[in-house]
Amino acid sequence: MNFTGAHILSISQFQRQDVDQIFSVADRMEPYALRKRVTRVLEGAILGNMFFEASTRTRVSFGSAFNLLGGEVRETAGFESSALVKGESLQDTARVLSGFSDVICMRHPQEGSVADFAAASRVPVMNGGDGANEHPTQALLDLYTIARELKAKGRNIDGLRIAMIGDLRHGRTVHSLGKLLSLYDNVQVTLVSPKELALPEAIVENMRSAGVEVSISDELNNSIANVDIVYSTRIQEERFTSKEEADLYRGKFRLNQAIYTQYCEPNTVIMHPLPRDSRSDANELDSDLDNNPNLAIFRQTDNGLLVRMALFALVLDVVDKVDEYSHEVRWYNSRQN
Ligand code: CP
């Protein structure tokens, strides 16, 4: 695809070679993300970071990625601090904000809302999560992490075995990741959820038609026995009609070090899009896994910076100018010690 000026709305818009291109640019962003060098390539550019639903890492990661390329960030967080509460349409919001910004990142609780917004925007829009639909940049950073974890073992994404666990019905990260894995060969996916929270049938069918071997289970322990990646997800309480309904499923698939040691192959990688629900009635990834070197959850968040920097560089067409507008770091860098 031609990235220049493109909206990033869904994994469905990518072919495998597009993903390869994003990952190759992401690799080149590492010196800047690690503060070994500074680039000012986006000096003067403005990111409109519009988050109408709770977020820590996606919002700050988009903002930090843009800052690391030298751009400025203007932010709105929550409906209550935007004119949407006064009845302004998403389309008018897009018409206004695209006059202020060079690119806009947006999260919104309604499925399809970011695409509607993008249709009225004069600048590229990136989907930071639209309801229970998709979270394409999370899937890209997840797959980038998977590629890096496998590369360390002399493997690549083809032939991957992964278990995706939890609220697969509402979890937009697994919707996007399932679509993304369909671009690769000989992938085996085990879907582990209560049947009420199963991955939407249309996504399962698409994966199967693309050649992914999909198996379905509602039991954790044996499902994680023969996989390279355990990808756990949170019960998406905000998508249920009540907390009581979410409580029916919370805590059903807890992974801790004892279960990991008993059931997983050595060096099985543990992933989660985060936030993990660490409350005692959920505890989906126990803190006793925190010292397990195969816990990749914070490598995922670090990799998210690289992938989002790559997307900005591609969409704003500065990939080949990033190094030209760079200089050395002047401050103390704790990452190098
Ligand atoms: N993974 C993710 O979307 O996290 P946030 O909700 O904190 O952005």
mmCIF file of C-alpha atoms and ligand atoms in Angstrom:
data_model
loop_
_atom_site.group_PDB
_atom_site.id
_atom_site.type_symbol
_atom_site.label_atom_id
_atom_site.label_comp_id
_atom_site.label_asym_id
_atom_site.label_seq_id
_atom_site.Cartn_x
_atom_site.Cartn_y
_atom_site.Cartn_z
ATOM 1 C CA MET A 1 0.000 0.000 0.000
ATOM 2 C CA ASN A 2 0.990 3.638 -0.325
ATOM 3 C CA PHE A 3 1.348 4.837 3.266
ATOM 4 C CA THR A 4 1.756 8.531 2.474
ATOM 5 C CA GLY A 5 -1.319 10.354 3.757
ATOM 6 C CA ALA A 6 -3.172 7.086 4.474
ATOM 7 C CA HIS A 7 -5.596 6.543 7.345
ATOM 8 C CA ILE A 8 -4.681 3.578 9.584
ATOM 9 C CA LEU A 9 -8.099 2.202 10.520
ATOM 10 C CA SER A 10 -8.125 -1.589 10.253
ATOM 11 C CA ILE A 11 -5.758 -4.513 9.869
ATOM 12 C CA SER A 12 -7.817 -5.469 6.795
ATOM 13 C CA GLN A 13 -6.069 -2.725 4.806
ATOM 14 C CA PHE A 14 -2.635 -4.409 5.057
ATOM 15 C CA GLN A 15 -0.908 -7.063 2.995
ATOM 16 C CA ARG A 16 2.039 -9.003 4.383
ATOM 17 C CA GLN A 17 4.577 -6.808 2.560
ATOM 18 C CA ASP A 18 3.030 -3.702 4.200
ATOM 19 C CA VAL A 19 3.574 -5.249 7.621
ATOM 20 C CA ASP A 20 7.168 -6.113 6.652
ATOM 21 C CA GLN A 21 7.689 -2.472 5.667
ATOM 22 C CA ILE A 22 6.287 -1.171 8.995
ATOM 23 C CA PHE A 23 8.503 -3.566 10.947
ATOM 24 C CA SER A 24 11.593 -2.643 8.948
ATOM 25 C CA VAL A 25 11.006 1.069 9.636
ATOM 26 C CA ALA A 26 10.266 0.273 13.306
ATOM 27 C CA ASP A 27 13.707 -1.362 13.609
ATOM 28 C CA ARG A 28 15.267 1.878 12.341
ATOM 29 C CA MET A 29 13.494 3.881 15.062
ATOM 30 C CA GLU A 30 15.241 2.079 17.925
ATOM 31 C CA PRO A 31 18.155 4.539 18.457
ATOM 32 C CA TYR A 32 15.592 7.343 18.869
ATOM 33 C CA ALA A 33 13.250 5.402 21.151
ATOM 34 C CA LEU A 34 16.259 4.424 23.302
ATOM 35 C CA ARG A 35 17.453 8.058 23.357
ATOM 36 C CA LYS A 36 20.771 7.183 21.747
ATOM 37 C CA ARG A 37 20.006 9.901 19.190
ATOM 38 C CA VAL A 38 17.431 12.688 18.803
ATOM 39 C CA THR A 39 15.628 13.484 15.564
ATOM 40 C CA ARG A 40 13.706 16.675 14.761
ATOM 41 C CA VAL A 41 12.276 15.379 11.485
ATOM 42 C CA LEU A 42 8.685 16.283 12.435
ATOM 43 C CA GLU A 43 9.581 19.687 13.883
ATOM 44 C CA GLY A 44 6.550 21.948 13.358
ATOM 45 C CA ALA A 45 4.088 19.063 12.879
ATOM 46 C CA ILE A 46 1.131 18.660 15.267
ATOM 47 C CA LEU A 47 -0.551 15.432 16.390
ATOM 48 C CA GLY A 48 -4.175 15.765 17.543
ATOM 49 C CA ASN A 49 -4.504 12.978 20.124
ATOM 50 C CA MET A 50 -8.228 12.492 20.731
ATOM 51 C CA PHE A 51 -9.092 9.845 23.300
ATOM 52 C CA PHE A 52 -12.791 9.593 24.132
ATOM 53 C CA GLU A 53 -12.313 6.414 26.157
ATOM 54 C CA ALA A 54 -9.899 5.514 28.982
ATOM 55 C CA SER A 55 -6.306 4.822 27.962
ATOM 56 C CA THR A 56 -2.850 4.963 29.473
ATOM 57 C CA ARG A 57 -0.416 3.342 27.053
ATOM 58 C CA THR A 58 -1.988 3.888 23.642
ATOM 59 C CA ARG A 59 -2.571 7.601 24.251
ATOM 60 C CA VAL A 60 0.843 8.264 25.785
ATOM 61 C CA SER A 61 2.610 5.962 23.330
ATOM 62 C CA PHE A 62 1.151 7.793 20.303
ATOM 63 C CA GLY A 63 2.077 11.121 21.907
ATOM 64 C CA SER A 64 5.575 10.026 22.885
ATOM 65 C CA ALA A 65 6.215 8.491 19.455
ATOM 66 C CA PHE A 66 5.290 11.797 17.817
ATOM 67 C CA ASN A 67 7.435 13.761 20.288
ATOM 68 C CA LEU A 68 10.380 11.415 19.654
ATOM 69 C CA LEU A 69 10.176 12.348 15.967
ATOM 70 C CA GLY A 70 10.271 16.024 16.913
ATOM 71 C CA GLY A 71 6.548 16.841 16.622
ATOM 72 C CA GLU A 72 4.148 18.515 19.066
ATOM 73 C CA VAL A 73 1.067 16.906 20.618
ATOM 74 C CA ARG A 74 -2.318 18.471 21.440
ATOM 75 C CA GLU A 75 -4.660 16.257 23.401
ATOM 76 C CA THR A 76 -8.280 15.812 24.430
ATOM 77 C CA ALA A 77 -9.070 13.022 26.891
ATOM 78 C CA GLY A 78 -12.703 12.137 27.675
ATOM 79 C CA PHE A 79 -16.055 13.326 26.289
ATOM 80 C CA GLU A 80 -16.568 15.706 29.200
ATOM 81 C CA SER A 81 -13.697 17.944 28.108
ATOM 82 C CA SER A 82 -14.745 18.036 24.441
ATOM 83 C CA ALA A 83 -17.584 19.764 22.581
ATOM 84 C CA LEU A 84 -19.082 16.337 21.784
ATOM 85 C CA VAL A 85 -20.994 16.740 25.091
ATOM 86 C CA LYS A 86 -22.615 19.862 23.604
ATOM 87 C CA GLY A 87 -23.957 17.816 20.693
ATOM 88 C CA GLU A 88 -21.236 18.476 18.125
ATOM 89 C CA SER A 89 -21.014 15.647 15.584
ATOM 90 C CA LEU A 90 -17.884 13.558 15.099
ATOM 91 C CA GLN A 91 -17.774 14.827 11.513
ATOM 92 C CA ASP A 92 -17.711 18.496 12.580
ATOM 93 C CA THR A 93 -15.102 17.627 15.205
ATOM 94 C CA ALA A 94 -13.007 16.067 12.427
ATOM 95 C CA ARG A 95 -13.464 19.108 10.143
ATOM 96 C CA VAL A 96 -12.270 21.403 12.940
ATOM 97 C CA LEU A 97 -9.405 19.338 14.333
ATOM 98 C CA SER A 98 -7.963 18.497 10.942
ATOM 99 C CA GLY A 99 -7.420 22.228 10.476
ATOM 100 C CA PHE A 100 -5.208 22.228 13.582
ATOM 101 C CA SER A 101 -3.321 18.984 13.079
ATOM 102 C CA ASP A 102 -1.096 17.109 10.610
ATOM 103 C CA VAL A 103 -2.295 13.708 11.812
ATOM 104 C CA ILE A 104 -4.964 12.654 14.312
ATOM 105 C CA CYS A 105 -5.065 9.598 16.586
ATOM 106 C CA MET A 106 -8.409 8.724 18.037
ATOM 107 C CA ARG A 107 -10.074 6.294 20.451
ATOM 108 C CA HIS A 108 -13.840 6.159 20.757
ATOM 109 C CA PRO A 109 -16.270 3.652 22.335
ATOM 110 C CA GLN A 110 -18.408 3.195 19.201
ATOM 111 C CA GLU A 111 -17.495 0.606 16.563
ATOM 112 C CA GLY A 112 -16.814 2.291 13.224
ATOM 113 C CA SER A 113 -16.607 5.762 14.773
ATOM 114 C CA VAL A 114 -12.949 6.341 13.894
ATOM 115 C CA ALA A 115 -13.631 5.479 10.235
ATOM 116 C CA ASP A 116 -16.599 7.911 10.265
ATOM 117 C CA PHE A 117 -14.340 10.574 11.748
ATOM 118 C CA ALA A 118 -11.623 9.851 9.174
ATOM 119 C CA ALA A 119 -14.096 10.274 6.308
ATOM 120 C CA ALA A 120 -14.568 13.923 7.347
ATOM 121 C CA SER A 121 -10.903 14.594 8.196
ATOM 122 C CA ARG A 122 -8.506 16.481 5.932
ATOM 123 C CA VAL A 123 -5.494 14.750 7.512
ATOM 124 C CA PRO A 124 -4.580 11.090 8.165
ATOM 125 C CA VAL A 125 -6.352 9.437 11.105
ATOM 126 C CA MET A 126 -5.075 6.478 13.132
ATOM 127 C CA ASN A 127 -7.449 4.194 15.015
ATOM 128 C CA GLY A 128 -6.469 3.918 18.683
ATOM 129 C CA GLY A 129 -9.414 1.575 19.337
ATOM 130 C CA ASP A 130 -13.056 1.867 18.208
ATOM 131 C CA GLY A 131 -15.311 0.102 20.698
ATOM 132 C CA ALA A 132 -15.103 -3.674 20.474
ATOM 133 C CA ASN A 133 -14.136 -3.520 16.804
ATOM 134 C CA GLU A 134 -10.397 -3.081 16.202
ATOM 135 C CA HIS A 135 -7.125 -1.829 17.675
ATOM 136 C CA PRO A 136 -4.817 -2.101 14.658
ATOM 137 C CA THR A 137 -1.700 -0.452 16.090
ATOM 138 C CA GLN A 138 -1.859 -2.750 19.133
ATOM 139 C CA ALA A 139 -1.979 -5.794 16.834
ATOM 140 C CA LEU A 140 0.998 -4.468 14.882
ATOM 141 C CA LEU A 141 3.043 -3.949 18.034
ATOM 142 C CA ASP A 142 1.956 -7.370 19.303
ATOM 143 C CA LEU A 143 3.071 -9.057 16.091
ATOM 144 C CA TYR A 144 6.296 -7.040 16.061
ATOM 145 C CA THR A 145 6.934 -8.335 19.588
ATOM 146 C CA ILE A 146 6.110 -11.897 18.549
ATOM 147 C CA ALA A 147 8.547 -11.587 15.632
ATOM 148 C CA ARG A 148 11.309 -10.330 17.926
ATOM 149 C CA GLU A 149 10.692 -12.998 20.570
ATOM 150 C CA LEU A 150 10.723 -15.746 17.932
ATOM 151 C CA LYS A 151 13.776 -14.322 16.161
ATOM 152 C CA ALA A 152 15.726 -14.696 19.399
ATOM 153 C CA LYS A 153 14.935 -18.432 19.086
ATOM 154 C CA GLY A 154 15.885 -18.629 15.410
ATOM 155 C CA ARG A 155 12.244 -18.708 14.274
ATOM 156 C CA ASN A 156 9.895 -16.476 12.331
ATOM 157 C CA ILE A 157 6.153 -15.828 12.385
ATOM 158 C CA ASP A 158 5.316 -18.602 9.912
ATOM 159 C CA GLY A 159 4.603 -21.735 11.932
ATOM 160 C CA LEU A 160 3.564 -19.748 15.028
ATOM 161 C CA ARG A 161 1.486 -21.506 17.690
ATOM 162 C CA ILE A 162 -0.450 -19.101 19.889
ATOM 163 C CA ALA A 163 -3.207 -19.360 22.525
ATOM 164 C CA MET A 164 -5.445 -16.293 22.831
ATOM 165 C CA ILE A 165 -7.246 -16.255 26.160
ATOM 166 C CA GLY A 166 -10.041 -14.327 27.871
ATOM 167 C CA ASP A 167 -12.741 -12.015 26.551
ATOM 168 C CA LEU A 168 -12.308 -12.704 22.860
ATOM 169 C CA ARG A 169 -15.781 -11.397 22.029
ATOM 170 C CA HIS A 170 -15.191 -7.804 23.151
ATOM 171 C CA GLY A 171 -11.377 -7.698 23.011
ATOM 172 C CA ARG A 172 -10.528 -5.528 20.009
ATOM 173 C CA THR A 173 -6.846 -6.405 20.274
ATOM 174 C CA VAL A 174 -7.533 -10.075 19.527
ATOM 175 C CA HIS A 175 -9.899 -9.140 16.694
ATOM 176 C CA SER A 176 -7.086 -7.204 15.019
ATOM 177 C CA LEU A 177 -4.399 -9.762 15.901
ATOM 178 C CA GLY A 178 -6.493 -12.635 14.514
ATOM 179 C CA LYS A 179 -6.844 -10.769 11.215
ATOM 180 C CA LEU A 180 -3.124 -9.992 11.157
ATOM 181 C CA LEU A 181 -2.076 -13.603 11.786
ATOM 182 C CA SER A 182 -4.112 -14.606 8.727
ATOM 183 C CA LEU A 183 -1.361 -13.065 6.570
ATOM 184 C CA TYR A 184 1.147 -15.746 7.697
ATOM 185 C CA ASP A 185 1.662 -19.412 6.867
ATOM 186 C CA ASN A 186 1.110 -22.498 9.038
ATOM 187 C CA VAL A 187 -0.229 -20.529 11.999
ATOM 188 C CA GLN A 188 -2.057 -22.446 14.738
ATOM 189 C CA VAL A 189 -4.370 -20.464 17.020
ATOM 190 C CA THR A 190 -6.102 -21.848 20.104
ATOM 191 C CA LEU A 191 -8.986 -19.641 21.272
ATOM 192 C CA VAL A 192 -9.681 -20.006 24.987
ATOM 193 C CA SER A 193 -12.790 -18.313 26.378
ATOM 194 C CA PRO A 194 -16.172 -19.027 27.910
ATOM 195 C CA LYS A 195 -18.485 -19.758 24.962
ATOM 196 C CA GLU A 196 -20.397 -16.506 25.639
ATOM 197 C CA LEU A 197 -17.140 -14.561 25.102
ATOM 198 C CA ALA A 198 -15.965 -16.414 21.992
ATOM 199 C CA LEU A 199 -14.166 -14.667 19.148
ATOM 200 C CA PRO A 200 -16.778 -13.425 16.626
ATOM 201 C CA GLU A 201 -17.591 -16.147 14.098
ATOM 202 C CA ALA A 202 -16.814 -13.892 11.104
ATOM 203 C CA ILE A 203 -13.223 -13.413 12.302
ATOM 204 C CA VAL A 204 -12.808 -17.158 12.962
ATOM 205 C CA GLU A 205 -14.155 -17.961 9.489
ATOM 206 C CA ASN A 206 -11.811 -15.422 7.869
ATOM 207 C CA MET A 207 -8.849 -16.901 9.718
ATOM 208 C CA ARG A 208 -9.796 -20.434 8.650
ATOM 209 C CA SER A 209 -10.319 -19.385 5.017
ATOM 210 C CA ALA A 210 -6.831 -17.832 5.091
ATOM 211 C CA GLY A 211 -5.386 -21.181 6.213
ATOM 212 C CA VAL A 212 -5.025 -20.567 9.951
ATOM 213 C CA GLU A 213 -5.632 -23.740 11.992
ATOM 214 C CA VAL A 214 -8.084 -22.599 14.679
ATOM 215 C CA SER A 215 -9.084 -24.686 17.678
ATOM 216 C CA ILE A 216 -11.509 -23.598 20.374
ATOM 217 C CA SER A 217 -11.531 -24.433 24.081
ATOM 218 C CA ASP A 218 -12.969 -23.190 27.366
ATOM 219 C CA GLU A 219 -10.183 -24.738 29.432
ATOM 220 C CA LEU A 220 -6.856 -23.013 30.144
ATOM 221 C CA ASN A 221 -4.280 -25.544 31.282
ATOM 222 C CA ASN A 222 -4.108 -27.943 28.339
ATOM 223 C CA SER A 223 -4.594 -25.092 25.854
ATOM 224 C CA ILE A 224 -1.296 -23.491 26.869
ATOM 225 C CA ALA A 225 0.685 -26.748 26.754
ATOM 226 C CA ASN A 226 1.979 -26.688 23.154
ATOM 227 C CA VAL A 227 2.217 -23.065 22.119
ATOM 228 C CA ASP A 228 4.964 -20.501 21.551
ATOM 229 C CA ILE A 229 2.880 -17.577 22.833
ATOM 230 C CA VAL A 230 0.268 -17.317 25.563
ATOM 231 C CA TYR A 231 -1.685 -14.110 24.839
ATOM 232 C CA SER A 232 -3.925 -13.282 27.787
ATOM 233 C CA THR A 233 -6.604 -10.570 27.735
ATOM 234 C CA ARG A 234 -8.770 -8.722 30.227
ATOM 235 C CA ILE A 235 -12.514 -9.174 30.697
ATOM 236 C CA GLN A 236 -13.675 -5.947 28.993
ATOM 237 C CA GLU A 237 -15.983 -4.825 31.796
ATOM 238 C CA GLU A 238 -16.830 -1.576 29.984
ATOM 239 C CA ARG A 239 -18.504 -3.540 27.158
ATOM 240 C CA PHE A 240 -20.902 -5.446 29.476
ATOM 241 C CA THR A 241 -24.331 -4.154 30.487
ATOM 242 C CA SER A 242 -23.367 -4.380 34.189
ATOM 243 C CA LYS A 243 -20.403 -5.091 36.445
ATOM 244 C CA GLU A 244 -22.322 -8.120 37.760
ATOM 245 C CA GLU A 245 -22.410 -9.613 34.260
ATOM 246 C CA ALA A 246 -18.641 -9.081 33.849
ATOM 247 C CA ASP A 247 -18.107 -10.641 37.290
ATOM 248 C CA LEU A 248 -19.511 -13.929 35.958
ATOM 249 C CA TYR A 249 -16.355 -14.317 33.841
ATOM 250 C CA ARG A 250 -13.698 -12.453 35.811
ATOM 251 C CA GLY A 251 -10.874 -14.622 37.151
ATOM 252 C CA LYS A 252 -11.750 -17.680 35.033
ATOM 253 C CA PHE A 253 -8.361 -17.890 33.292
ATOM 254 C CA ARG A 254 -5.670 -16.969 35.811
ATOM 255 C CA LEU A 255 -2.095 -17.665 34.843
ATOM 256 C CA ASN A 256 0.565 -17.850 37.545
ATOM 257 C CA GLN A 257 4.078 -19.256 37.776
ATOM 258 C CA ALA A 258 2.929 -22.648 39.127
ATOM 259 C CA ILE A 259 0.493 -23.188 36.236
ATOM 260 C CA TYR A 260 3.116 -21.922 33.776
ATOM 261 C CA THR A 261 5.737 -24.333 35.116
ATOM 262 C CA GLN A 262 3.331 -27.280 35.113
ATOM 263 C CA TYR A 263 1.748 -26.827 31.685
ATOM 264 C CA CYS A 264 3.813 -24.593 29.389
ATOM 265 C CA GLU A 265 6.768 -25.644 27.290
ATOM 266 C CA PRO A 266 10.031 -24.079 28.527
ATOM 267 C CA ASN A 267 10.401 -20.466 27.344
ATOM 268 C CA THR A 268 6.789 -20.045 26.247
ATOM 269 C CA VAL A 269 6.351 -16.283 25.845
ATOM 270 C CA ILE A 270 3.613 -14.610 27.902
ATOM 271 C CA MET A 271 1.915 -11.583 26.360
ATOM 272 C CA HIS A 272 -1.018 -9.307 27.230
ATOM 273 C CA PRO A 273 -2.074 -6.055 25.540
ATOM 274 C CA LEU A 274 -2.438 -4.518 29.009
ATOM 275 C CA PRO A 275 -3.852 -3.236 31.242
ATOM 276 C CA ARG A 276 -3.839 -6.578 33.090
ATOM 277 C CA ASP A 277 -6.543 -6.690 35.733
ATOM 278 C CA SER A 278 -4.542 -7.238 38.924
ATOM 279 C CA ARG A 279 -7.502 -7.012 41.322
ATOM 280 C CA SER A 280 -7.749 -10.136 43.477
ATOM 281 C CA ASP A 281 -10.977 -11.350 41.833
ATOM 282 C CA ALA A 282 -9.342 -11.211 38.393
ATOM 283 C CA ASN A 283 -5.553 -11.514 38.668
ATOM 284 C CA GLU A 284 -5.305 -12.753 35.101
ATOM 285 C CA LEU A 285 -1.480 -12.586 35.039
ATOM 286 C CA ASP A 286 -0.200 -13.072 38.576
ATOM 287 C CA SER A 287 2.591 -10.798 39.819
ATOM 288 C CA ASP A 288 4.603 -13.942 40.622
ATOM 289 C CA LEU A 289 5.283 -14.040 36.860
ATOM 290 C CA ASP A 290 6.975 -10.634 36.969
ATOM 291 C CA ASN A 291 10.460 -12.111 37.287
ATOM 292 C CA ASN A 292 9.847 -14.697 34.585
ATOM 293 C CA PRO A 293 12.090 -13.620 31.665
ATOM 294 C CA ASN A 294 9.462 -14.908 29.230
ATOM 295 C CA LEU A 295 6.949 -12.306 30.415
ATOM 296 C CA ALA A 296 7.041 -9.945 27.414
ATOM 297 C CA ILE A 297 4.323 -7.491 28.463
ATOM 298 C CA PHE A 298 6.655 -4.544 29.003
ATOM 299 C CA ARG A 299 8.661 -5.368 25.894
ATOM 300 C CA GLN A 300 5.309 -5.047 24.085
ATOM 301 C CA THR A 301 4.785 -1.521 25.407
ATOM 302 C CA ASP A 302 8.360 -0.534 24.522
ATOM 303 C CA ASN A 303 7.907 -1.980 21.032
ATOM 304 C CA GLY A 304 4.689 0.026 20.671
ATOM 305 C CA LEU A 305 6.766 3.200 20.538
ATOM 306 C CA LEU A 306 8.823 1.838 17.641
ATOM 307 C CA VAL A 307 5.786 0.713 15.667
ATOM 308 C CA ARG A 308 3.899 3.982 16.192
ATOM 309 C CA MET A 309 6.989 6.014 15.269
ATOM 310 C CA ALA A 310 7.227 3.908 12.109
ATOM 311 C CA LEU A 311 3.571 4.559 11.248
ATOM 312 C CA PHE A 312 3.970 8.326 11.706
ATOM 313 C CA ALA A 313 7.169 8.327 9.631
ATOM 314 C CA LEU A 314 5.487 6.345 6.839
ATOM 315 C CA VAL A 315 2.200 8.260 6.794
ATOM 316 C CA LEU A 316 3.964 11.644 6.889
ATOM 317 C CA ASP A 317 6.579 10.415 4.386
ATOM 318 C CA VAL A 318 9.748 11.184 6.344
ATOM 319 C CA VAL A 319 11.272 7.715 6.711
ATOM 320 C CA ASP A 320 14.367 8.620 4.702
ATOM 321 C CA LYS A 321 14.829 11.959 6.473
ATOM 322 C CA VAL A 322 14.747 10.741 10.093
ATOM 323 C CA ASP A 323 18.538 10.297 10.331
ATOM 324 C CA GLU A 324 19.310 13.445 8.314
ATOM 325 C CA TYR A 325 17.556 15.617 10.923
ATOM 326 C CA SER A 326 19.157 13.895 13.918
ATOM 327 C CA HIS A 327 21.824 14.767 16.450
ATOM 328 C CA GLU A 328 23.369 13.218 19.533
ATOM 329 C CA VAL A 329 21.644 13.159 22.926
ATOM 330 C CA ARG A 330 22.834 15.855 25.335
ATOM 331 C CA TRP A 331 21.331 14.614 28.590
ATOM 332 C CA TYR A 332 22.109 11.757 30.984
ATOM 333 C CA ASN A 333 20.565 8.574 29.582
ATOM 334 C CA SER A 334 19.659 6.087 32.293
ATOM 335 C CA ARG A 335 18.769 3.447 29.667
ATOM 336 C CA GLN A 336 22.463 3.023 28.816
ATOM 337 C CA ASN A 337 23.433 2.061 32.386
HETATM 338 N N1 CP B 1 -3.411 -1.755 25.282
HETATM 339 C C1 CP B 1 -4.149 -0.635 25.414
HETATM 340 O O1 CP B 1 -4.947 -0.270 24.531
HETATM 341 O O2 CP B 1 -3.961 -0.003 26.598
HETATM 342 P P1 CP B 1 -4.628 1.378 27.018
HETATM 343 O O3 CP B 1 -6.107 1.117 27.211
HETATM 344 O O4 CP B 1 -3.958 1.797 28.306
HETATM 345 O O5 CP B 1 -4.403 2.356 25.914
#
